[in-house]
Tab-separated table of C-alpha atoms in Angstrom:
chain	number	residue	atom	x	y	z
A	334	MET	CA	0.000	0.000	0.000
A	335	GLU	CA	2.833	2.395	0.885
A	336	LYS	CA	4.672	1.553	-2.288
A	337	TYR	CA	1.931	1.690	-4.888
A	338	ASP	CA	-1.352	3.054	-3.530
A	339	PHE	CA	-0.095	6.555	-2.690
A	340	THR	CA	-2.065	8.747	-5.108
A	341	THR	CA	-5.357	10.498	-4.572
A	342	PRO	CA	-7.895	9.880	-7.379
A	343	ILE	CA	-8.863	12.981	-9.349
A	344	TYR	CA	-11.916	11.470	-10.980
A	345	GLU	CA	-13.825	8.199	-10.707
A	346	GLY	CA	-16.374	7.195	-13.331
A	347	ALA	CA	-17.852	4.325	-15.281
A	348	ALA	CA	-16.905	3.255	-18.804
A	349	VAL	CA	-19.412	4.604	-21.323
A	350	LEU	CA	-19.952	3.497	-24.928
A	351	ILE	CA	-21.645	6.038	-27.212
A	352	VAL	CA	-23.453	4.599	-30.257
A	353	LYS	CA	-25.779	5.963	-32.883
A	354	SER	CA	-29.414	5.900	-31.784
A	355	GLY	CA	-31.350	2.857	-32.973
A	356	VAL	CA	-28.289	0.875	-34.128
A	357	LYS	CA	-28.082	-2.690	-32.858
A	358	ASN	CA	-25.212	-5.134	-33.185
A	359	ASN	CA	-26.777	-8.005	-35.078
A	360	ARG	CA	-23.542	-9.635	-36.248
A	361	ASN	CA	-23.565	-13.383	-36.209
A	362	PHE	CA	-20.627	-15.596	-35.302
A	363	PHE	CA	-19.082	-15.717	-38.793
A	364	GLU	CA	-19.429	-11.956	-39.316
A	365	SER	CA	-17.618	-11.410	-36.024
A	366	ILE	CA	-14.780	-13.695	-37.154
A	367	ALA	CA	-14.555	-11.889	-40.515
A	368	ASN	CA	-14.501	-8.508	-38.774
A	369	SER	CA	-11.860	-9.676	-36.312
A	370	PHE	CA	-9.707	-11.064	-39.138
A	371	TYR	CA	-9.965	-7.826	-41.123
A	372	ARG	CA	-9.192	-5.655	-38.092
A	373	THR	CA	-6.147	-7.631	-36.919
A	374	PHE	CA	-4.749	-9.042	-40.154
A	375	VAL	CA	-5.366	-6.131	-42.539
A	376	VAL	CA	-5.818	-2.932	-40.517
A	377	GLU	CA	-3.174	-3.734	-37.881
A	378	GLN	CA	-1.026	-5.473	-40.540
A	379	ARG	CA	-0.390	-8.616	-38.534
A	380	TRP	CA	0.468	-10.374	-41.794
A	381	GLN	CA	3.854	-8.656	-41.640
A	382	MET	CA	4.550	-10.277	-38.267
A	383	ILE	CA	3.561	-13.668	-39.664
A	384	LEU	CA	5.751	-13.169	-42.732
A	385	ASP	CA	8.738	-12.101	-40.620
A	386	GLY	CA	8.257	-15.107	-38.338
A	387	MET	CA	7.963	-17.431	-41.322
A	388	MET	CA	11.212	-16.134	-42.815
A	389	MET	CA	13.000	-16.587	-39.475
A	390	THR	CA	11.674	-20.141	-39.120
A	391	LEU	CA	12.782	-20.887	-42.683
A	392	LEU	CA	16.262	-19.460	-42.003
A	393	ILE	CA	16.740	-21.483	-38.816
A	394	SER	CA	15.377	-24.675	-40.378
A	395	VAL	CA	17.457	-24.562	-43.576
A	396	CYS	CA	20.724	-23.603	-41.834
A	397	SER	CA	20.192	-26.156	-39.055
A	398	GLY	CA	19.347	-28.809	-41.651
A	399	ILE	CA	22.578	-28.196	-43.573
A	400	ILE	CA	24.691	-28.206	-40.403
A	401	GLY	CA	22.876	-31.290	-39.126
A	402	LEU	CA	23.381	-33.247	-42.353
A	403	LEU	CA	27.105	-32.477	-42.466
A	404	LEU	CA	27.548	-33.237	-38.774
A	405	GLY	CA	25.416	-36.371	-39.024
A	406	PHE	CA	27.411	-37.699	-41.964
A	407	GLY	CA	30.683	-37.068	-40.119
A	408	LEU	CA	29.468	-38.779	-36.948
A	409	CYS	CA	28.137	-41.685	-38.994
A	410	MET	CA	31.507	-42.183	-40.687
A	411	ILE	CA	33.253	-42.147	-37.291
A	412	ARG	CA	30.797	-44.741	-35.940
A	413	ARG	CA	31.462	-46.947	-38.987
A	414	GLY	CA	35.232	-46.534	-38.674
A	415	LYS	CA	37.715	-48.807	-36.938
A	416	ASN	CA	38.919	-46.298	-34.328
A	417	GLN	CA	37.240	-47.842	-31.273
A	418	PRO	CA	38.094	-45.156	-28.653
A	419	LEU	CA	36.772	-42.370	-30.897
A	420	ASN	CA	33.787	-44.541	-31.786
A	421	LYS	CA	32.872	-44.905	-28.101
A	422	VAL	CA	33.264	-41.164	-27.431
A	423	VAL	CA	30.949	-40.301	-30.336
A	424	LYS	CA	28.492	-42.986	-29.219
A	425	TRP	CA	28.199	-41.433	-25.747
A	426	ILE	CA	27.908	-37.900	-27.138
A	427	VAL	CA	25.055	-39.034	-29.371
A	428	LYS	CA	23.292	-40.752	-26.458
A	429	ILE	CA	23.630	-37.720	-24.170
A	430	ILE	CA	22.283	-35.257	-26.747
A	431	GLN	CA	19.468	-37.617	-27.745
A	432	GLY	CA	18.504	-37.942	-24.076
A	433	THR	CA	18.405	-34.178	-23.513
A	434	PRO	CA	15.109	-32.385	-24.261
A	435	ILE	CA	15.554	-29.814	-27.025
A	436	VAL	CA	14.362	-26.949	-24.780
A	437	VAL	CA	16.946	-27.848	-22.134
A	438	PHE	CA	19.676	-28.273	-24.759
A	439	LEU	CA	18.784	-24.921	-26.342
A	440	MET	CA	18.949	-23.115	-23.002
A	441	ILE	CA	22.234	-24.812	-22.077
A	442	MET	CA	23.709	-23.626	-25.371
A	443	TYR	CA	22.437	-20.065	-24.872
A	444	TYR	CA	22.913	-19.499	-21.136
A	445	VAL	CA	25.873	-21.809	-20.373
A	446	VAL	CA	27.993	-22.467	-23.471
A	447	PHE	CA	27.584	-18.991	-25.014
A	448	GLY	CA	26.444	-17.214	-21.850
A	449	LYS	CA	29.454	-14.875	-21.605
A	450	ILE	CA	29.851	-14.328	-25.351
A	451	ASP	CA	28.154	-11.562	-27.331
A	452	ILE	CA	26.493	-13.767	-29.927
A	453	SER	CA	23.195	-13.585	-31.777
A	454	ALA	CA	20.387	-15.717	-30.330
A	455	VAL	CA	19.505	-16.749	-33.894
A	456	LEU	CA	22.983	-18.196	-34.411
A	457	VAL	CA	22.753	-20.076	-31.107
A	458	ALA	CA	19.378	-21.485	-32.170
A	459	ILE	CA	20.815	-22.602	-35.539
A	460	LEU	CA	23.738	-24.341	-33.814
A	461	ALA	CA	21.537	-25.993	-31.187
A	462	PHE	CA	18.977	-27.314	-33.661
A	463	GLY	CA	21.749	-28.273	-36.084
A	464	ILE	CA	23.581	-30.348	-33.453
A	465	ASN	CA	20.355	-31.947	-32.278
A	466	PHE	CA	19.347	-32.801	-35.838
A	467	GLY	CA	22.869	-34.040	-36.590
A	468	VAL	CA	22.971	-36.690	-33.860
A	469	TYR	CA	19.631	-38.128	-34.977
A	470	ALA	CA	20.672	-37.945	-38.634
A	471	SER	CA	23.882	-39.850	-37.858
A	472	GLU	CA	21.959	-42.778	-36.387
A	473	ILE	CA	19.466	-42.752	-39.255
A	474	MET	CA	22.297	-42.802	-41.806
A	475	ARG	CA	24.168	-45.515	-39.936
A	476	SER	CA	21.125	-47.769	-39.904
A	477	GLY	CA	20.808	-47.282	-43.663
A	478	PHE	CA	24.455	-48.198	-44.269
A	479	GLU	CA	24.222	-51.275	-42.060
A	480	THR	CA	21.388	-52.700	-44.151
A	481	THR	CA	23.556	-52.642	-47.294
A	482	ASP	CA	24.876	-56.078	-48.243
A	483	LYS	CA	28.580	-56.346	-47.396
A	484	GLY	CA	29.042	-58.795	-50.258
A	485	GLN	CA	28.526	-55.989	-52.774
A	486	GLU	CA	31.370	-54.004	-51.235
A	487	GLU	CA	33.639	-57.052	-51.400
A	488	ALA	CA	32.666	-57.670	-55.027
A	489	ALA	CA	33.399	-54.036	-55.936
A	490	ARG	CA	36.820	-54.194	-54.276
A	491	ALA	CA	37.538	-57.444	-56.117
A	492	MET	CA	36.730	-55.674	-59.420
A	493	GLY	CA	39.347	-53.033	-58.690
A	494	TYR	CA	37.246	-50.250	-57.130
A	495	SER	CA	38.919	-48.178	-54.414
A	496	ARG	CA	37.300	-47.689	-51.003
A	497	VAL	CA	36.059	-44.224	-51.970
A	498	GLN	CA	34.678	-45.449	-55.317
A	499	THR	CA	32.997	-48.401	-53.616
A	500	PHE	CA	31.405	-46.136	-51.035
A	501	PHE	CA	30.026	-43.483	-53.399
A	502	LYS	CA	29.095	-45.772	-56.308
A	503	ILE	CA	27.886	-48.907	-54.518
A	504	THR	CA	27.169	-48.379	-50.813
A	505	PHE	CA	25.924	-44.789	-50.566
A	506	PRO	CA	23.231	-44.889	-53.311
A	507	GLN	CA	21.650	-48.013	-51.814
A	508	ALA	CA	21.814	-46.725	-48.253
A	509	ALA	CA	20.462	-43.299	-49.252
A	510	SER	CA	17.351	-44.840	-50.791
A	511	LYS	CA	16.610	-46.381	-47.375
A	512	PHE	CA	17.463	-43.557	-44.976
A	513	LEU	CA	16.285	-40.509	-46.977
A	514	PRO	CA	12.526	-41.019	-46.259
A	515	VAL	CA	13.255	-41.337	-42.516
A	516	LEU	CA	15.615	-38.361	-42.664
A	517	ARG	CA	12.913	-36.279	-44.357
A	518	GLY	CA	10.521	-37.066	-41.507
A	519	GLU	CA	13.178	-36.111	-38.952
A	520	PHE	CA	13.739	-32.798	-40.748
A	521	ILE	CA	9.992	-32.042	-40.581
A	522	SER	CA	10.084	-32.759	-36.838
A	523	MET	CA	13.051	-30.409	-36.489
A	524	VAL	CA	11.138	-27.631	-38.289
A	525	LYS	CA	8.319	-28.045	-35.761
A	526	MET	CA	10.783	-28.019	-32.855
A	527	THR	CA	12.056	-24.571	-33.873
A	528	SER	CA	8.948	-23.197	-32.131
A	529	VAL	CA	10.829	-23.422	-28.813
A	530	ALA	CA	13.341	-20.819	-30.047
A	531	GLY	CA	11.135	-18.257	-28.286
A	532	TYR	CA	12.714	-19.389	-25.005
A	533	ILE	CA	15.863	-17.498	-26.009
A	534	SER	CA	13.930	-14.507	-27.434
A	535	VAL	CA	14.017	-15.522	-31.094
A	536	ILE	CA	10.818	-14.289	-32.753
A	537	GLU	CA	9.868	-16.969	-35.288
A	538	LEU	CA	6.587	-18.252	-36.697
């Protein structure tokens, strides 16, 4: 009371609405919706806010998708390699990130990892979603490669193909046909997850 209620009212009165005599509001439900849409979307130009949010969501999604695909492919190649210590480290990193909710991971990236650095929240969101998408993409890719028949790789090597030629001409095309549909679904899920970027003050759709 001492802090806020210290003023003396000058005037107290009721709210009054003045309308033209004889006019009644006979709008039905659909007319009210149409009027509300026109007032907010057209007069107040809310469409600009929606367009700006859509462009931001598109930016975050595309950049995170590219980063995630590159990171996922790299992690997948490490998991398929013969370096066991590095393989185990990557395996645990993937498990930890997969077990962390995206909101928690996003806030850790923003408030802990980059907390003392002057960095754009949009860039932090792109990195966070890109890393999250990358660990899932790596497992999806790895499952696709593991379903490819090893005998085809051996046959290609016997015909004189190098490891790189065997991978890109024999293994990768077959694996891609299996993991791309799943990867597309994961990308759609990632686009939906960008809605939590508002937790770090990123205004998106």
